[in-house]
Short mmCIF file of C-alpha atoms and ligand atoms in Angstrom, two decimals:
data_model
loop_
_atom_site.label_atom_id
_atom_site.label_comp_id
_atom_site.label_asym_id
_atom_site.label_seq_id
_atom_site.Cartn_x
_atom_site.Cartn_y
_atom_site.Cartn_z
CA UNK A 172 -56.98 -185.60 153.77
CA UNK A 173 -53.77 -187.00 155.75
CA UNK A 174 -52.64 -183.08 156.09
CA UNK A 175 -55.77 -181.92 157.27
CA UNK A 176 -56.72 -184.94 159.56
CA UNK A 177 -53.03 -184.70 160.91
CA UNK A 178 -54.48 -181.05 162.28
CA UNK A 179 -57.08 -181.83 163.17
CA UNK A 180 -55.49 -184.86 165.63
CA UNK A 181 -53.30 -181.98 166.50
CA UNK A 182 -55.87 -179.42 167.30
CA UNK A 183 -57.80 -182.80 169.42
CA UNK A 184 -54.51 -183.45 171.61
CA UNK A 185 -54.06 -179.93 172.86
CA UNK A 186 -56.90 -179.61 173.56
CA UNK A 187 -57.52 -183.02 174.98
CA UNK A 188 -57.98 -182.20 178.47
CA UNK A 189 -57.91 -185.87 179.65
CA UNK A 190 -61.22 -188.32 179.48
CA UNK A 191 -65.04 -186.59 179.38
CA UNK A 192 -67.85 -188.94 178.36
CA UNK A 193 -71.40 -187.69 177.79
CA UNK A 194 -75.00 -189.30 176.70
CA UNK A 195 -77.91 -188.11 176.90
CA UNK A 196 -81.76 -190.21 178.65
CA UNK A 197 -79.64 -193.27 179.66
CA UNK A 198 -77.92 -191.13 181.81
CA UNK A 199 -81.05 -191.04 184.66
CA UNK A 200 -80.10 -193.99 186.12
CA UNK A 201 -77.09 -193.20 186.91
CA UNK A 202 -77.85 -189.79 188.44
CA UNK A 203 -80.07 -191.72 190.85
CA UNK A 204 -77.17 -193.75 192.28
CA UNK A 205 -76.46 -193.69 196.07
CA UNK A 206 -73.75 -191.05 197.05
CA UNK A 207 -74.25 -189.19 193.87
CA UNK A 208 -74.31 -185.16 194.30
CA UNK A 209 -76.41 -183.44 191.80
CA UNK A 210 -77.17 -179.95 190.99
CA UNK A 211 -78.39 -178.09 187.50
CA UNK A 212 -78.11 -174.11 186.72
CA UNK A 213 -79.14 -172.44 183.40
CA UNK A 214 -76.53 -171.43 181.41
CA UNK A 215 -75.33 -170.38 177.78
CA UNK A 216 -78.96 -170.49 177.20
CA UNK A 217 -79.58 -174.14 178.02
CA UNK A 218 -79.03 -176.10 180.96
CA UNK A 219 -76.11 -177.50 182.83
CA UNK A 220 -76.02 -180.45 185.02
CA UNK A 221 -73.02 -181.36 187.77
CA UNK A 222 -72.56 -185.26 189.25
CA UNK A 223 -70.51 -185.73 191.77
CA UNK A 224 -69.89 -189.18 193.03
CA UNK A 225 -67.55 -190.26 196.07
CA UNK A 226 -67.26 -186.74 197.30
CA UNK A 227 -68.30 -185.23 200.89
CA UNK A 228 -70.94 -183.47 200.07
CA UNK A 229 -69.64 -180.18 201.08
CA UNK A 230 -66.74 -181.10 198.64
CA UNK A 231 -68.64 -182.08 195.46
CA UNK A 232 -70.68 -178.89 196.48
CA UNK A 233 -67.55 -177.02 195.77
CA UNK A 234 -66.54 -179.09 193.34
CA UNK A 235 -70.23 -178.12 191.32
CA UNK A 236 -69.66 -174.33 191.62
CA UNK A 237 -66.41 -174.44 190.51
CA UNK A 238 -67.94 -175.90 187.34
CA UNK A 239 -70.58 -173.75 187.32
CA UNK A 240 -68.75 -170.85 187.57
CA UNK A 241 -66.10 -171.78 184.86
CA UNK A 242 -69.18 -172.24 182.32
CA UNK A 243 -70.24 -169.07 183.25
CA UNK A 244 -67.01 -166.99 182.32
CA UNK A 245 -67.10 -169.13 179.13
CA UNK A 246 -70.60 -167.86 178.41
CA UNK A 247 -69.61 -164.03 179.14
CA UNK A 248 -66.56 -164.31 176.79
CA UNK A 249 -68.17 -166.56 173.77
CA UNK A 250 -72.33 -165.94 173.76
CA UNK A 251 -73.37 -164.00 171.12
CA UNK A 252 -76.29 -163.05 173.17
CA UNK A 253 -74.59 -160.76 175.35
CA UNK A 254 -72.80 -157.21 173.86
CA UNK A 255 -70.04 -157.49 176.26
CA UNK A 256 -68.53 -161.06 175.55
CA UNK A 257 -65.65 -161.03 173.79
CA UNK A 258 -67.25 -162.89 170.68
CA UNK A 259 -69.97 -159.98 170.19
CA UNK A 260 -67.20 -156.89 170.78
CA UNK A 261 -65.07 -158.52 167.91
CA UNK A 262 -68.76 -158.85 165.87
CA UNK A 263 -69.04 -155.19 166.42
CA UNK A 264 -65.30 -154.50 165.24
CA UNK A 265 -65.69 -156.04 162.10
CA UNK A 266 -64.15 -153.93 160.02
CA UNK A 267 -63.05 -150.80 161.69
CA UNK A 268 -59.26 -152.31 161.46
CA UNK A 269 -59.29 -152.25 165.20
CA UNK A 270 -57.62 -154.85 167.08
CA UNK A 271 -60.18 -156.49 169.79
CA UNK A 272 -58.46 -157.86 173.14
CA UNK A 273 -59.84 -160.94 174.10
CA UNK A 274 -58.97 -163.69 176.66
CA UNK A 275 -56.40 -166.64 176.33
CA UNK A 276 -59.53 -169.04 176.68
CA UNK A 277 -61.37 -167.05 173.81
CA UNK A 278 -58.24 -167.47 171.52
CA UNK A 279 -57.87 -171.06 172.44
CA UNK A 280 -61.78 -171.91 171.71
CA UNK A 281 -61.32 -169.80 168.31
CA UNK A 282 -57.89 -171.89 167.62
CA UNK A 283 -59.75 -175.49 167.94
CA UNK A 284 -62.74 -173.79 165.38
CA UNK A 285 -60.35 -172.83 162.89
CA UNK A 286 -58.34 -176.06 163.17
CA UNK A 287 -61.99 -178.02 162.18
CA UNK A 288 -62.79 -175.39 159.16
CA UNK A 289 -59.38 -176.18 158.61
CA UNK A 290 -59.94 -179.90 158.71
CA UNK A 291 -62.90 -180.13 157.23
CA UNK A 292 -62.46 -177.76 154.25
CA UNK A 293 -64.72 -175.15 155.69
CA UNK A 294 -68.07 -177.40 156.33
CA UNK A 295 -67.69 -176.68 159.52
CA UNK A 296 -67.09 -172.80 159.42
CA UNK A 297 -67.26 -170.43 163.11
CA UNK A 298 -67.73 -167.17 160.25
CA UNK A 299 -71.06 -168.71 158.99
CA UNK A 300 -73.09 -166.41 161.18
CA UNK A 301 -74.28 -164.18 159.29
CA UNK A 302 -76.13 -166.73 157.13
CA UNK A 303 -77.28 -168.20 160.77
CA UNK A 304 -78.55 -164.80 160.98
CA UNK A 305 -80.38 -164.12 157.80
CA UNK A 306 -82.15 -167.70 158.26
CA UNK A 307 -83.76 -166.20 161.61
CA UNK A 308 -82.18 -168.96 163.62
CA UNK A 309 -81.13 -166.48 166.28
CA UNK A 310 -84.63 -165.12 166.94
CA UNK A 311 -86.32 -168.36 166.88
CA UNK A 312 -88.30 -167.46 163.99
CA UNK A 313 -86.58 -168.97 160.80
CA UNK A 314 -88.04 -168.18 157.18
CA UNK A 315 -87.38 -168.61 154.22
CA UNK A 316 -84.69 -166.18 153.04
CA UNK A 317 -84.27 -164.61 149.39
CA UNK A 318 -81.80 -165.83 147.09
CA UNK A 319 -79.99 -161.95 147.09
CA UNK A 320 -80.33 -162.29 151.34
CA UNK A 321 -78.25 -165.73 151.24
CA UNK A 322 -75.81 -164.51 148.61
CA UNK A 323 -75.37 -161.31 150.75
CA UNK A 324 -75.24 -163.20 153.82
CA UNK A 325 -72.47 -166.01 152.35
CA UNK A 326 -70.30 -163.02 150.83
CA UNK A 327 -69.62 -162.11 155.13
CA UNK A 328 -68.26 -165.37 155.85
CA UNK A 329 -64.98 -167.20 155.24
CA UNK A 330 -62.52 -169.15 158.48
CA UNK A 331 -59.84 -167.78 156.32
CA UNK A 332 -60.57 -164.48 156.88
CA UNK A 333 -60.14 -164.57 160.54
CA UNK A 334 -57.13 -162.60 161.93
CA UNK A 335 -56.07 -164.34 165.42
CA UNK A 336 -52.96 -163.73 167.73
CA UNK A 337 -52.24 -165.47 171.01
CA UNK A 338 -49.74 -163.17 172.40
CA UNK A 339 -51.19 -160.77 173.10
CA UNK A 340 -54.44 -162.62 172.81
CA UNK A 341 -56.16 -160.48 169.66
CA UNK A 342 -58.58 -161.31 167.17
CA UNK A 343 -59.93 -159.20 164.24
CA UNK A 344 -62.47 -159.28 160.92
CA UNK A 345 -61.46 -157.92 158.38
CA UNK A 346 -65.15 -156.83 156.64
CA UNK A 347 -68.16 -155.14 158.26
CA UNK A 348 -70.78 -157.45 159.01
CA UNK A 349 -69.16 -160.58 159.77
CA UNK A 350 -69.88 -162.05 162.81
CA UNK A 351 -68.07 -165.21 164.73
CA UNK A 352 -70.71 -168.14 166.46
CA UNK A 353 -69.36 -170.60 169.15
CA UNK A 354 -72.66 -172.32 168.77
CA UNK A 355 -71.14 -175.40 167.20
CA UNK A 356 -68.48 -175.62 170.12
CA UNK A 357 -68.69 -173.56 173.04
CA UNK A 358 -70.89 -176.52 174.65
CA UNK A 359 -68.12 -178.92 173.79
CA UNK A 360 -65.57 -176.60 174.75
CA UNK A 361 -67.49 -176.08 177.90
CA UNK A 362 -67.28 -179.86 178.60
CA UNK A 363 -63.74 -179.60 178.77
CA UNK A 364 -62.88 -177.05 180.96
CA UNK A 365 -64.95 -178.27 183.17
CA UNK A 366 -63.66 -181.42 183.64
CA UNK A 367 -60.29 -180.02 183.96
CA UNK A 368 -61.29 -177.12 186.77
CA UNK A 369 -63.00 -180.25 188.34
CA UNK A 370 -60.39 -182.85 188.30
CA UNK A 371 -57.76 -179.99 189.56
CA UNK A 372 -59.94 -179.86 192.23
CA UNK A 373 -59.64 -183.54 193.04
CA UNK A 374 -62.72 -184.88 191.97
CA UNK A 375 -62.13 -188.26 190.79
CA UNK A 376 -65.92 -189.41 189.30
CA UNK A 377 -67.93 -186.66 187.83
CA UNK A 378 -70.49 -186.19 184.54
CA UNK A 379 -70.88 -182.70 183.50
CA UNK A 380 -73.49 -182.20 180.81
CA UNK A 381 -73.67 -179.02 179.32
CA UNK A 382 -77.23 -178.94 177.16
CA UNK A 383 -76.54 -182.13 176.31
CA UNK A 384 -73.25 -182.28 175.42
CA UNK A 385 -71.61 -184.96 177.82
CA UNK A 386 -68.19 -185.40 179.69
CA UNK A 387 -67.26 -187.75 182.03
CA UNK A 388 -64.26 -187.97 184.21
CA UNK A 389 -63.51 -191.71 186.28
CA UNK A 390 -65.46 -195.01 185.24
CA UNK A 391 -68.71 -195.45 185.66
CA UNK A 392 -70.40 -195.41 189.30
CA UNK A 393 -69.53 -199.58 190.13
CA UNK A 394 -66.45 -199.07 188.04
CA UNK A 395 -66.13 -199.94 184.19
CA UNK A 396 -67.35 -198.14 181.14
CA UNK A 397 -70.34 -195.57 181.43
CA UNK A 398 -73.08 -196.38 179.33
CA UNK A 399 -74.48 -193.40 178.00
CA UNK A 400 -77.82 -193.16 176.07
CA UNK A 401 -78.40 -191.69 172.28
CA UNK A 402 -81.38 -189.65 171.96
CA UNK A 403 -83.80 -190.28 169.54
CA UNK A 404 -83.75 -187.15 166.87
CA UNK A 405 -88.01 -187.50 166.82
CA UNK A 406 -88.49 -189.42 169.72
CA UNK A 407 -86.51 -187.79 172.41
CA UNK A 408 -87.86 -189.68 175.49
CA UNK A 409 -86.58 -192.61 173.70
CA UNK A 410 -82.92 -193.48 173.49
CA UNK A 411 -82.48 -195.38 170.16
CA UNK A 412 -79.16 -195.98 170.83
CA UNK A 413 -76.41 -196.97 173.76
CA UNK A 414 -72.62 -195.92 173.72
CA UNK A 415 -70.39 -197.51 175.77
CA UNK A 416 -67.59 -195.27 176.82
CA UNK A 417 -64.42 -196.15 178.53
CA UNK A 418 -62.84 -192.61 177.95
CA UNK A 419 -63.79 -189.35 175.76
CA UNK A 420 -67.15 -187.30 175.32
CA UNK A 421 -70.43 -187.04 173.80
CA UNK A 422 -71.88 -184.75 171.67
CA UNK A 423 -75.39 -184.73 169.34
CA UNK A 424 -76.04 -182.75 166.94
CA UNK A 425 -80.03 -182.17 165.56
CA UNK A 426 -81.86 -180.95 163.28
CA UNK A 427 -84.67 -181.15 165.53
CA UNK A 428 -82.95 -178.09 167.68
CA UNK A 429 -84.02 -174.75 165.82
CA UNK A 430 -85.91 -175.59 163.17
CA UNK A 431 -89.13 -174.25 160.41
CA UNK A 432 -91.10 -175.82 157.95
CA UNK A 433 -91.83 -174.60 154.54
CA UNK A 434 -93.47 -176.23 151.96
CA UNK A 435 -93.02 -179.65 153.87
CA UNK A 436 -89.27 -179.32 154.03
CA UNK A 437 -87.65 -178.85 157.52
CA UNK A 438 -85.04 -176.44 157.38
CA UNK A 439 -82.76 -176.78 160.59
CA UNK A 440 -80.22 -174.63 162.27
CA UNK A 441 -77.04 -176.11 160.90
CA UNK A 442 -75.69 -174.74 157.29
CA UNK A 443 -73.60 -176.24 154.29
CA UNK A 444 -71.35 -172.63 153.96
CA UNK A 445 -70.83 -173.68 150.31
CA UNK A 446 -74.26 -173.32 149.68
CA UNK A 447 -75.82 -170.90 152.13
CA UNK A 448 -78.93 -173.16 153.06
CA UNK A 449 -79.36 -175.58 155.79
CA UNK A 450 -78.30 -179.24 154.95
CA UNK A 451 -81.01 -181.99 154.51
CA UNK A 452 -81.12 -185.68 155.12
CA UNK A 453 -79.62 -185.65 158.21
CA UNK A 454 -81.76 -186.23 161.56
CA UNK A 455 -78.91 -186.32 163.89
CA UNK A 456 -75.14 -187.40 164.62
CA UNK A 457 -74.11 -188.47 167.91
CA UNK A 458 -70.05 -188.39 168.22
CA UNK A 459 -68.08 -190.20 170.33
CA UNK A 460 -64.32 -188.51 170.98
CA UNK A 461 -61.64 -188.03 173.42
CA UNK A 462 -63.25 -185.00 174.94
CA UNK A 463 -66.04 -182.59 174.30
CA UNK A 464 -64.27 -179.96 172.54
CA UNK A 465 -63.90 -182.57 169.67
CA UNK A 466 -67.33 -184.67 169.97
CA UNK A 467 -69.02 -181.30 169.71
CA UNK A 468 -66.35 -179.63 166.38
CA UNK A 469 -67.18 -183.01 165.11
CA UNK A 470 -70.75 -183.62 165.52
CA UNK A 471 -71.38 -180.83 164.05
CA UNK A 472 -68.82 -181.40 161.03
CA UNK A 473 -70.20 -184.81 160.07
CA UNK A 474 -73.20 -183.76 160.04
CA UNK A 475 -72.62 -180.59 156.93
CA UNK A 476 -70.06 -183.80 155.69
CA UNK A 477 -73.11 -185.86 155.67
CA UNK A 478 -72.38 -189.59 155.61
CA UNK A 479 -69.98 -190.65 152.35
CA UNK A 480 -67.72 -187.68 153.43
CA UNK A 481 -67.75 -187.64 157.07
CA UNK A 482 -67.00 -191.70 157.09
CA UNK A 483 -63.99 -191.46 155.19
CA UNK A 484 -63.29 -188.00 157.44
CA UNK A 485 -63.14 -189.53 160.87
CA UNK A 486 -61.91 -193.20 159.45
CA UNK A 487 -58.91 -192.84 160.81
CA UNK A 488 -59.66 -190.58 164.04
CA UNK A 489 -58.47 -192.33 167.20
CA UNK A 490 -61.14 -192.61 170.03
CA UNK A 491 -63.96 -191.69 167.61
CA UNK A 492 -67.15 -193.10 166.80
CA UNK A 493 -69.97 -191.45 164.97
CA UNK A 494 -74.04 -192.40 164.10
CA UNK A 495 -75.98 -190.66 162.01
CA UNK A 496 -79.83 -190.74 162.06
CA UNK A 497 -80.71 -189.98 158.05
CA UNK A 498 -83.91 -187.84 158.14
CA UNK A 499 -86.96 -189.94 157.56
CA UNK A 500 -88.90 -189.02 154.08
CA UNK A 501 -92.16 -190.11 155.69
CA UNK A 502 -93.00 -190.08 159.13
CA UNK A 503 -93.77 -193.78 159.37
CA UNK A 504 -89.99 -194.50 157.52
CA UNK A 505 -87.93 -197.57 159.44
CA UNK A 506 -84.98 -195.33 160.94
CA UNK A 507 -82.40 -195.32 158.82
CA UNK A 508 -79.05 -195.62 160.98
CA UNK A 509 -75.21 -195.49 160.03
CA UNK A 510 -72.39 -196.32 162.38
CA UNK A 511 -68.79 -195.48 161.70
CA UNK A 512 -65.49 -194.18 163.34
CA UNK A 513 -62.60 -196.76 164.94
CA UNK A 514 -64.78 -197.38 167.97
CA UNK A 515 -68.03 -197.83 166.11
CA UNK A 516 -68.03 -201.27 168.08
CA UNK A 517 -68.82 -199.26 171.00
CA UNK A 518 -72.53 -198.91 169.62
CA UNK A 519 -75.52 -200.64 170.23
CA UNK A 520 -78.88 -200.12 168.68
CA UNK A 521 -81.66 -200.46 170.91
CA UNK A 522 -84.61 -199.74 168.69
CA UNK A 523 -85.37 -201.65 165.33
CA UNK A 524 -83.65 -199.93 162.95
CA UNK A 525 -81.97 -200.37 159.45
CA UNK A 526 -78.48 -200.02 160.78
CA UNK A 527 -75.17 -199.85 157.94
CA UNK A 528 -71.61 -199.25 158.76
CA UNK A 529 -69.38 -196.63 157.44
CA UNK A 530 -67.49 -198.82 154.24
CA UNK A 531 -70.79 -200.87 153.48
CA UNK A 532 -71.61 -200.78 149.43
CA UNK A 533 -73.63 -197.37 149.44
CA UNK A 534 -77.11 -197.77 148.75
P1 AMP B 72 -74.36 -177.91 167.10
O1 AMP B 72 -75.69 -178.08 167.74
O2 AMP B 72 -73.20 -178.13 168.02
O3 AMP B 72 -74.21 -178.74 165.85
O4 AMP B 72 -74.21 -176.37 166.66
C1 AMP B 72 -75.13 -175.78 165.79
C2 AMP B 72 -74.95 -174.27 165.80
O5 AMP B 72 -73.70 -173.94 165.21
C3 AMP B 72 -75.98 -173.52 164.99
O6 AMP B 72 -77.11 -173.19 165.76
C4 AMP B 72 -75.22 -172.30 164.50
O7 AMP B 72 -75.18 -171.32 165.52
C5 AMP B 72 -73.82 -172.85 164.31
N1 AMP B 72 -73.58 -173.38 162.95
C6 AMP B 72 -74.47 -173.66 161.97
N2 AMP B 72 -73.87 -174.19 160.89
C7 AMP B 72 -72.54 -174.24 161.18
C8 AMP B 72 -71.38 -174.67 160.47
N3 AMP B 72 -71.44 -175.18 159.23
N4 AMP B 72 -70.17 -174.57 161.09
C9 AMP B 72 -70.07 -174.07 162.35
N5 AMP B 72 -71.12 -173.63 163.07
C10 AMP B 72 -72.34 -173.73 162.50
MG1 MG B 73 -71.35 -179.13 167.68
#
């Protein structure tokens, strides 16, 4: 663990683009607060929202497009919904031996995935597509897969795999059919540039939130920490939970995103790669880290580590604090809540809840 964590904290300071913080409801307030400058777009398939505070308003104004616009080149180079992004002209390389030329910001947001497979020992894995794939989570209409389909699907993936230069900035796969997906990090990565493009452009107090991943840049509008709002994984006008961030950037992820039931059992978007099939027991993790590159790597991380692993994973991870929402059983189950990381002090439950820490006798 101390070689990969050590990394991983590497991978987190380069990229470390200074101080985002997110949330998610508990944010309204705050949006509402005289002098604030607000605008939303769609983009990467969700939707963004820009808060500028302390700005003329033709200044935040240009201060918002600048943002807007730097999410949008990130979507043409890493969506996997559009053929000519660099992420689906490398897909449709795989395996011809050719070379793809992509740009510096592809190669960085490729760098920081590997360095969490890396990290995590491949649960978190940007070559797990093609099991995304054969679960139908990229149509929206997820069923249940055959065994074969799985096994088929799992023999295209593998981090290790991945063939990545900087200079020139190159990437290749080596077998037909794999496929890279930035869904686990392109939001967070997102987050980040933003707040950089935004803060090179002089603005001092902003929130970016990027489909719910979360950056801010400044304290808090009245100065101090922002107080940012955890969304309930089944109740999501409810925030169950409050973070309160002096620096770094919020991430959730859900298993109530892209989801089917079969047979009672919810299957959700996010996959074990060891196994092929979508992990259970988790609701949710909400992470808390020094910017959104690395809330988003590592919400989704700790949530395939689940919570034994993922505790003793981010134990030691300056700047981070984690909850995890277990998946209730039965619908009328007390939440079932578990708070770790160096700042878990930072957290405060608002709803009843059967709260344990990260280190408590495992029950
Ligand atoms: P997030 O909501 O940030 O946790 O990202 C979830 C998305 O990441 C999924 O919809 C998939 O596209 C992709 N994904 C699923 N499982 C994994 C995994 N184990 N590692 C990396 N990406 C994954
Ligand atoms: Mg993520």
């Amino acid at each position: 663990m101390a070689h990969t964590q050590r990394a991983l904290l590497a991978a987190l300071l380069l990229l470390a683009g200074g101080c985002g913080r997110h949330a998610e409801p508990a944010r309204d307030p705050m949006r509402t607060a005289a002098g604030a400058y607000e605008r939303a777009w769609p983009v990467m398939g969700t939707m963004l929202h820009v808060t500028v505070w302390d700005e003329e308003e033709s200044e935040a104004a240009v201060i918002a497009q600048a943002v807007r616009a730097e999410v949008a080149l990130l979507d043409s180079l890493l969506s996997n919904y559009r053929d000519d992004s660099d992420v689906s002209r490398v897909n449709a390389a795989a395996g011809s031996g050719a070379w793809v030329a992509v740009s510096p910001m592809t190669v960085e947001a490729l760098g920081a995935a590997l360095a969490f497979a890396e990290a995590t020992g491949g649960a978190f894995d940007p070559t797990v597509g093609p099991v995304v794939d054969v679960w139908g989570f990229y149509r929206e209409e997820g069923a249940m897969p055959s065994a074969s389909a799985i096994d088929s699907a799992r023999a295209l993936t593998g981090w290790q795999l991945v063939e990545m230069d900087r200079s020139p900035p190159r990437v290749r796969l080596p077998r037909a059919g794999m496929r890279l997906d930035f869904g686990a990090i392109g939001k967070g990565f997102a987050v980040s540039r933003t707040l950089e493009v935004a803060r090179d452009r002089g603005a001092e107090r902003i929130m970016v939130d990027v489909g719910g991943n979360i950056g801010v840049s400044g304290s808090a509008p009245g100065g101090g920490d922002w107080r940012l709002g955890l969304r309930h994984p089944r109740l999501p006008e409810l925030p169950f939970a409050i973070i309160d961030v002096a620096r770094g950037a919020l991430a959730t992820s859900g298993d109530y995103e892209r989801y089917f039931e079969h047979g009672g059992v919810r299957y959700a978007h996010i996959i074990d790669p060891r196994t092929g099939w979508p992990v259970q027991g988790v609701a949710s993790v909400s992470v808390l880290a020094p910017d959104g590159t690395a809330s988003d790597g590592l919400s989704t991380s700790l949530f395939v580590l689940g919570v034994e692993r993922g505790c003793a994973f981010i134990e030691a991870l300056p700047g981070v604090a984690a909850v995890w929402v277990r998946a209730p059983e039965q619908p009328n189950d007390p939440v079932r809540v578990v708070v770790g990381g160096p700042e878990a002090g930072r957290v405060e439950l608002l709803a009843e809840a059967d709260v344990r820490r990260c280190g408590d006798a495992a029950r």
